[in-house]
Amino acid sequence: MAFTYDWFRYERLMIAARCCGAAAAADRRGHTSFARQRPMSGEMLGDKQAVQFMLADSLTELWAARLMTYRTAEAIDAGET
C-alpha cells in the first residue's frame, strides 16, 4: 500500500505539471493571440476592458496552479508528505 501511495503522489504531481503546461499553451495559442487579432465593433477584441479582465483572471489562476505544483514538488523533495 505504501508503494501505491508513493506512486500516486508522483503521478498526481506529473498530471498537475502537464495541466499547467497545457493551460499555458492554450493561453498563448488561443486566448491572447485570438483577442489581439479579432476585430469587433471597430476595435480589437483584446482592447475591450472586460476581455482584458477575463484574460488576467485566467493567467492569475494559471500562476496559482503553477505555484501550488511547485510547492507540492518542494514538499515531496523535502520529505514533508
GROMACS .gro file of N, CA, C and O in nm:
model
  324
    1MET      N    1   0.082  -0.119   0.000
    1MET     CA    2   0.000   0.000   0.000
    1MET      C    3   0.087   0.126   0.000
    1MET      O    4   0.051   0.225  -0.062
    2ALA      N    5   0.199   0.123   0.070
    2ALA     CA    6   0.288   0.239   0.073
    2ALA      C    7   0.343   0.269  -0.066
    2ALA      O    8   0.354   0.385  -0.104
    3PHE      N    9   0.374   0.163  -0.141
    3PHE     CA   10   0.423   0.183  -0.278
    3PHE      C   11   0.317   0.253  -0.363
    3PHE      O   12   0.347   0.346  -0.438
    4THR      N   13   0.193   0.210  -0.349
    4THR     CA   14   0.084   0.270  -0.425
    4THR      C   15   0.068   0.417  -0.388
    4THR      O   16   0.050   0.502  -0.474
    5TYR      N   17   0.075   0.446  -0.260
    5TYR     CA   18   0.063   0.585  -0.215
    5TYR      C   19   0.175   0.670  -0.275
    5TYR      O   20   0.151   0.781  -0.325
    6ASP      N   21   0.297   0.620  -0.271
    6ASP     CA   22   0.410   0.694  -0.328
    6ASP      C   23   0.394   0.715  -0.478
    6ASP      O   24   0.419   0.823  -0.530
    7TRP      N   25   0.351   0.611  -0.547
    7TRP     CA   26   0.334   0.621  -0.691
    7TRP      C   27   0.228   0.724  -0.727
    7TRP      O   28   0.249   0.808  -0.814
    8PHE      N   29   0.114   0.721  -0.659
    8PHE     CA   30   0.007   0.817  -0.686
    8PHE      C   31   0.050   0.960  -0.655
    8PHE      O   32   0.011   1.054  -0.724
    9ARG      N   33   0.129   0.978  -0.553
    9ARG     CA   34   0.177   1.112  -0.519
    9ARG      C   35   0.257   1.171  -0.634
    9ARG      O   36   0.234   1.285  -0.676
   10TYR      N   37   0.349   1.095  -0.689
   10TYR     CA   38   0.430   1.144  -0.801
   10TYR      C   39   0.347   1.157  -0.928
   10TYR      O   40   0.365   1.251  -1.005
   11GLU      N   41   0.259   1.063  -0.951
   11GLU     CA   42   0.177   1.067  -1.071
   11GLU      C   43   0.085   1.189  -1.070
   11GLU      O   44   0.069   1.258  -1.170
   12ARG      N   45   0.026   1.219  -0.957
   12ARG     CA   46  -0.060   1.337  -0.947
   12ARG      C   47   0.020   1.465  -0.969
   12ARG      O   48  -0.030   1.561  -1.029
   13LEU      N   49   0.142   1.468  -0.921
   13LEU     CA   50   0.227   1.584  -0.943
   13LEU      C   51   0.258   1.600  -1.092
   13LEU      O   52   0.252   1.712  -1.145
   14MET      N   53   0.285   1.490  -1.160
   14MET     CA   54   0.312   1.496  -1.305
   14MET      C   55   0.187   1.540  -1.382
   14MET      O   56   0.197   1.618  -1.478
   15ILE      N   57   0.071   1.494  -1.340
   15ILE     CA   58  -0.053   1.536  -1.405
   15ILE      C   59  -0.073   1.686  -1.386
   15ILE      O   60  -0.111   1.758  -1.480
   16ALA      N   61  -0.048   1.736  -1.267
   16ALA     CA   62  -0.062   1.880  -1.240
   16ALA      C   63   0.035   1.960  -1.328
   16ALA      O   64  -0.003   2.063  -1.384
   17ALA      N   65   0.157   1.912  -1.343
   17ALA     CA   66   0.255   1.982  -1.426
   17ALA      C   67   0.211   1.982  -1.572
   17ALA      O   68   0.221   2.085  -1.641
   18ARG      N   69   0.161   1.868  -1.621
   18ARG     CA   70   0.114   1.863  -1.760
   18ARG      C   71  -0.005   1.956  -1.782
   18ARG      O   72  -0.015   2.022  -1.886
   19CYS      N   73  -0.095   1.962  -1.685
   19CYS     CA   74  -0.211   2.050  -1.697
   19CYS      C   75  -0.169   2.197  -1.699
   19CYS      O   76  -0.225   2.277  -1.775
   20CYS      N   77  -0.072   2.233  -1.618
   20CYS     CA   78  -0.022   2.371  -1.619
   20CYS      C   79   0.041   2.404  -1.754
   20CYS      O   80   0.019   2.513  -1.809
   21GLY      N   81   0.116   2.311  -1.809
   21GLY     CA   82   0.175   2.332  -1.940
   21GLY      C   83   0.071   2.345  -2.050
   21GLY      O   84   0.081   2.431  -2.138
   22ALA      N   85  -0.031   2.262  -2.044
   22ALA     CA   86  -0.138   2.268  -2.144
   22ALA      C   87  -0.216   2.399  -2.132
   22ALA      O   88  -0.252   2.460  -2.234
   23ALA      N   89  -0.240   2.443  -2.011
   23ALA     CA   90  -0.312   2.570  -1.991
   23ALA      C   91  -0.229   2.687  -2.043
   23ALA      O   92  -0.283   2.780  -2.105
   24ALA      N   93  -0.098   2.684  -2.020
   24ALA     CA   94  -0.012   2.792  -2.070
   24ALA      C   95  -0.010   2.792  -2.223
   24ALA      O   96  -0.015   2.899  -2.286
   25ALA      N   97  -0.003   2.674  -2.283
   25ALA     CA   98  -0.004   2.666  -2.430
   25ALA      C   99  -0.136   2.714  -2.487
   25ALA      O  100  -0.139   2.786  -2.587
   26ALA      N  101  -0.245   2.678  -2.422
   26ALA     CA  102  -0.377   2.722  -2.468
   26ALA      C  103  -0.389   2.873  -2.459
   26ALA      O  104  -0.445   2.938  -2.548
   27ASP      N  105  -0.334   2.929  -2.354
   27ASP     CA  106  -0.340   3.075  -2.339
   27ASP      C  107  -0.259   3.144  -2.447
   27ASP      O  108  -0.304   3.239  -2.508
   28ARG      N  109  -0.138   3.094  -2.474
   28ARG     CA  110  -0.053   3.154  -2.577
   28ARG      C  111  -0.116   3.142  -2.715
   28ARG      O  112  -0.119   3.238  -2.791
   29ARG      N  113  -0.162   3.023  -2.749
   29ARG     CA  114  -0.213   2.998  -2.883
   29ARG      C  115  -0.352   3.056  -2.906
   29ARG      O  116  -0.382   3.103  -3.014
   30GLY      N  117  -0.434   3.045  -2.807
   30GLY     CA  118  -0.574   3.078  -2.828
   30GLY      C  119  -0.618   3.210  -2.774
   30GLY      O  120  -0.644   3.304  -2.849
   31HIS      N  121  -0.626   3.218  -2.646
   31HIS     CA  122  -0.689   3.332  -2.583
   31HIS      C  123  -0.625   3.465  -2.618
   31HIS      O  124  -0.688   3.553  -2.675
   32THR      N  125  -0.498   3.479  -2.586
   32THR     CA  126  -0.432   3.608  -2.603
   32THR      C  127  -0.418   3.645  -2.750
   32THR      O  128  -0.453   3.756  -2.790
   33SER      N  129  -0.368   3.553  -2.831
   33SER     CA  130  -0.348   3.587  -2.973
   33SER      C  131  -0.481   3.608  -3.044
   33SER      O  132  -0.493   3.696  -3.129
   34PHE      N  133  -0.582   3.530  -3.009
   34PHE     CA  134  -0.713   3.548  -3.071
   34PHE      C  135  -0.770   3.685  -3.037
   34PHE      O  136  -0.822   3.755  -3.124
   35ALA      N  137  -0.759   3.724  -2.911
   35ALA     CA  138  -0.814   3.853  -2.869
   35ALA      C  139  -0.740   3.969  -2.935
   35ALA      O  140  -0.800   4.072  -2.965
   36ARG      N  141  -0.612   3.951  -2.962
   36ARG     CA  142  -0.535   4.058  -3.027
   36ARG      C  143  -0.568   4.071  -3.175
   36ARG      O  144  -0.554   4.179  -3.233
   37GLN      N  145  -0.610   3.962  -3.238
   37GLN     CA  146  -0.632   3.962  -3.383
   37GLN      C  147  -0.778   3.978  -3.423
   37GLN      O  148  -0.806   4.005  -3.539
   38ARG      N  149  -0.870   3.961  -3.332
   38ARG     CA  150  -1.013   3.959  -3.367
   38ARG      C  151  -1.073   4.099  -3.359
   38ARG      O  152  -1.083   4.158  -3.252
   39PRO      N  153  -1.113   4.155  -3.475
   39PRO     CA  154  -1.179   4.286  -3.471
   39PRO      C  155  -1.325   4.272  -3.425
   39PRO      O  156  -1.391   4.174  -3.455
   40MET      N  157  -1.370   4.371  -3.351
   40MET     CA  158  -1.507   4.371  -3.304
   40MET      C  159  -1.552   4.515  -3.282
   40MET      O  160  -1.490   4.589  -3.205
   41SER      N  161  -1.654   4.557  -3.351
   41SER     CA  162  -1.710   4.692  -3.339
   41SER      C  163  -1.604   4.799  -3.362
   41SER      O  164  -1.595   4.897  -3.288
   42GLY      N  165  -1.520   4.779  -3.461
   42GLY     CA  166  -1.422   4.880  -3.498
   42GLY      C  167  -1.294   4.880  -3.417
   42GLY      O  168  -1.206   4.962  -3.441
   43GLU      N  169  -1.282   4.793  -3.319
   43GLU     CA  170  -1.157   4.782  -3.243
   43GLU      C  171  -1.128   4.636  -3.215
   43GLU      O  172  -1.213   4.551  -3.235
   44MET      N  173  -1.008   4.610  -3.171
   44MET     CA  174  -0.970   4.472  -3.145
   44MET      C  175  -1.036   4.422  -3.017
   44MET      O  176  -1.055   4.498  -2.921
   45LEU      N  177  -1.072   4.294  -3.018
   45LEU     CA  178  -1.138   4.234  -2.903
   45LEU      C  179  -1.051   4.246  -2.778
   45LEU      O  180  -1.101   4.269  -2.668
   46GLY      N  181  -0.921   4.233  -2.794
   46GLY     CA  182  -0.829   4.242  -2.681
   46GLY      C  183  -0.821   4.380  -2.618
   46GLY      O  184  -0.770   4.396  -2.508
   47ASP      N  185  -0.871   4.482  -2.688
   47ASP     CA  186  -0.872   4.616  -2.633
   47ASP      C  187  -0.993   4.641  -2.542
   47ASP      O  188  -0.999   4.744  -2.475
   48LYS      N  189  -1.087   4.550  -2.542
   48LYS     CA  190  -1.205   4.563  -2.455
   48LYS      C  191  -1.165   4.532  -2.311
   48LYS      O  192  -1.100   4.432  -2.283
   49GLN      N  193  -1.207   4.617  -2.219
   49GLN     CA  194  -1.165   4.601  -2.081
   49GLN      C  195  -1.218   4.472  -2.019
   49GLN      O  196  -1.146   4.404  -1.945
   50ALA      N  197  -1.340   4.434  -2.051
   50ALA     CA  198  -1.396   4.311  -1.995
   50ALA      C  199  -1.316   4.188  -2.040
   50ALA      O  200  -1.294   4.095  -1.961
   51VAL      N  201  -1.272   4.188  -2.164
   51VAL     CA  202  -1.190   4.077  -2.215
   51VAL      C  203  -1.055   4.076  -2.145
   51VAL      O  204  -1.003   3.970  -2.108
   52GLN      N  205  -0.997   4.192  -2.125
   52GLN     CA  206  -0.869   4.201  -2.054
   52GLN      C  207  -0.882   4.147  -1.912
   52GLN      O  208  -0.792   4.078  -1.862
   53PHE      N  209  -0.994   4.176  -1.845
   53PHE     CA  210  -1.017   4.123  -1.710
   53PHE      C  211  -1.020   3.971  -1.712
   53PHE      O  212  -0.960   3.905  -1.627
   54MET      N  213  -1.090   3.914  -1.810
   54MET     CA  214  -1.100   3.768  -1.818
   54MET      C  215  -0.965   3.703  -1.846
   54MET      O  216  -0.930   3.601  -1.786
   55LEU      N  217  -0.887   3.764  -1.935
   55LEU     CA  218  -0.753   3.712  -1.964
   55LEU      C  219  -0.663   3.722  -1.842
   55LEU      O  220  -0.588   3.629  -1.812
   56ALA      N  221  -0.672   3.832  -1.770
   56ALA     CA  222  -0.591   3.848  -1.649
   56ALA      C  223  -0.631   3.746  -1.543
   56ALA      O  224  -0.545   3.689  -1.475
   57ASP      N  225  -0.761   3.721  -1.528
   57ASP     CA  226  -0.806   3.622  -1.431
   57ASP      C  227  -0.755   3.482  -1.467
   57ASP      O  228  -0.712   3.408  -1.379
   58SER      N  229  -0.758   3.447  -1.595
   58SER     CA  230  -0.712   3.313  -1.633
   58SER      C  231  -0.561   3.300  -1.610
   58SER      O  232  -0.514   3.194  -1.567
   59LEU      N  233  -0.486   3.406  -1.636
   59LEU     CA  234  -0.341   3.400  -1.610
   59LEU      C  235  -0.312   3.393  -1.460
   59LEU      O  236  -0.220   3.324  -1.417
   60THR      N  237  -0.391   3.463  -1.380
   60THR     CA  238  -0.373   3.458  -1.235
   60THR      C  239  -0.399   3.316  -1.184
   60THR      O  240  -0.324   3.264  -1.101
   61GLU      N  241  -0.504   3.253  -1.235
   61GLU     CA  242  -0.534   3.115  -1.195
   61GLU      C  243  -0.424   3.019  -1.242
   61GLU      O  244  -0.389   2.925  -1.170
   62LEU      N  245  -0.369   3.043  -1.359
   62LEU     CA  246  -0.260   2.960  -1.408
   62LEU      C  247  -0.138   2.972  -1.317
   62LEU      O  248  -0.077   2.872  -1.280
   63TRP      N  249  -0.102   3.094  -1.280
   63TRP     CA  250   0.012   3.113  -1.191
   63TRP      C  251  -0.012   3.053  -1.054
   63TRP      O  252   0.079   2.995  -0.993
   64ALA      N  253  -0.134   3.060  -1.004
   64ALA     CA  254  -0.166   2.997  -0.875
   64ALA      C  255  -0.149   2.846  -0.885
   64ALA      O  256  -0.092   2.782  -0.795
   65ALA      N  257  -0.196   2.787  -0.995
   65ALA     CA  258  -0.181   2.642  -1.014
   65ALA      C  259  -0.034   2.603  -1.024
   65ALA      O  260   0.009   2.502  -0.966
   66ARG      N  261   0.044   2.684  -1.095
   66ARG     CA  262   0.188   2.655  -1.105
   66ARG      C  263   0.255   2.661  -0.968
   66ARG      O  264   0.335   2.574  -0.934
   67LEU      N  265   0.223   2.764  -0.893
   67LEU     CA  266   0.286   2.778  -0.761
   67LEU      C  267   0.247   2.665  -0.667
   67LEU      O  268   0.329   2.617  -0.589
   68MET      N  269   0.122   2.619  -0.675
   68MET     CA  270   0.081   2.504  -0.593
   68MET      C  271   0.155   2.378  -0.636
   68MET      O  272   0.197   2.298  -0.551
   69THR      N  273   0.176   2.362  -0.766
   69THR     CA  274   0.250   2.247  -0.816
   69THR      C  275   0.395   2.254  -0.771
   69THR      O  276   0.451   2.153  -0.725
   70TYR      N  277   0.456   2.371  -0.781
   70TYR     CA  278   0.595   2.386  -0.735
   70TYR      C  279   0.607   2.359  -0.585
   70TYR      O  280   0.701   2.295  -0.540
   71ARG      N  281   0.512   2.408  -0.508
   71ARG     CA  282   0.516   2.389  -0.362
   71ARG      C  283   0.500   2.241  -0.327
   71ARG      O  284   0.565   2.191  -0.237
   72THR      N  285   0.414   2.172  -0.399
   72THR     CA  286   0.396   2.029  -0.375
   72THR      C  287   0.524   1.953  -0.408
   72THR      O  288   0.566   1.865  -0.332
   73ALA      N  289   0.588   1.987  -0.520
   73ALA     CA  290   0.714   1.921  -0.556
   73ALA      C  291   0.820   1.949  -0.450
   73ALA      O  292   0.897   1.860  -0.413
   74GLU      N  293   0.825   2.072  -0.403
   74GLU     CA  294   0.921   2.108  -0.298
   74GLU      C  295   0.897   2.027  -0.171
   74GLU      O  296   0.991   1.979  -0.108
   75ALA      N  297   0.770   2.009  -0.135
   75ALA     CA  298   0.737   1.933  -0.016
   75ALA      C  299   0.775   1.785  -0.032
   75ALA      O  300   0.826   1.723   0.062
   76ILE      N  301   0.752   1.731  -0.150
   76ILE     CA  302   0.791   1.592  -0.174
   76ILE      C  303   0.942   1.578  -0.166
   76ILE      O  304   0.994   1.484  -0.103
   77ASP      N  305   1.016   1.671  -0.226
   77ASP     CA  306   1.163   1.666  -0.220
   77ASP      C  307   1.215   1.675  -0.076
   77ASP      O  308   1.314   1.612  -0.042
   78ALA      N  309   1.146   1.755   0.005
   78ALA     CA  310   1.189   1.772   0.144
   78ALA      C  311   1.140   1.661   0.235
   78ALA      O  312   1.174   1.659   0.353
   79GLY      N  313   1.058   1.570   0.182
   79GLY     CA  314   1.008   1.459   0.262
   79GLY      C  315   0.895   1.497   0.354
   79GLY      O  316   0.867   1.428   0.451
   80GLU      N  317   0.825   1.607   0.326
   80GLU     CA  318   0.717   1.653   0.411
   80GLU      C  319   0.590   1.571   0.393
   80GLU      O  320   0.505   1.571   0.481
   81THR      N  321   0.573   1.510   0.277
   81THR     CA  322   0.449   1.437   0.253
   81THR      C  323   0.470   1.288   0.254
   81THR      O  324   0.575   1.237   0.235
   0.00000   0.00000   0.00000
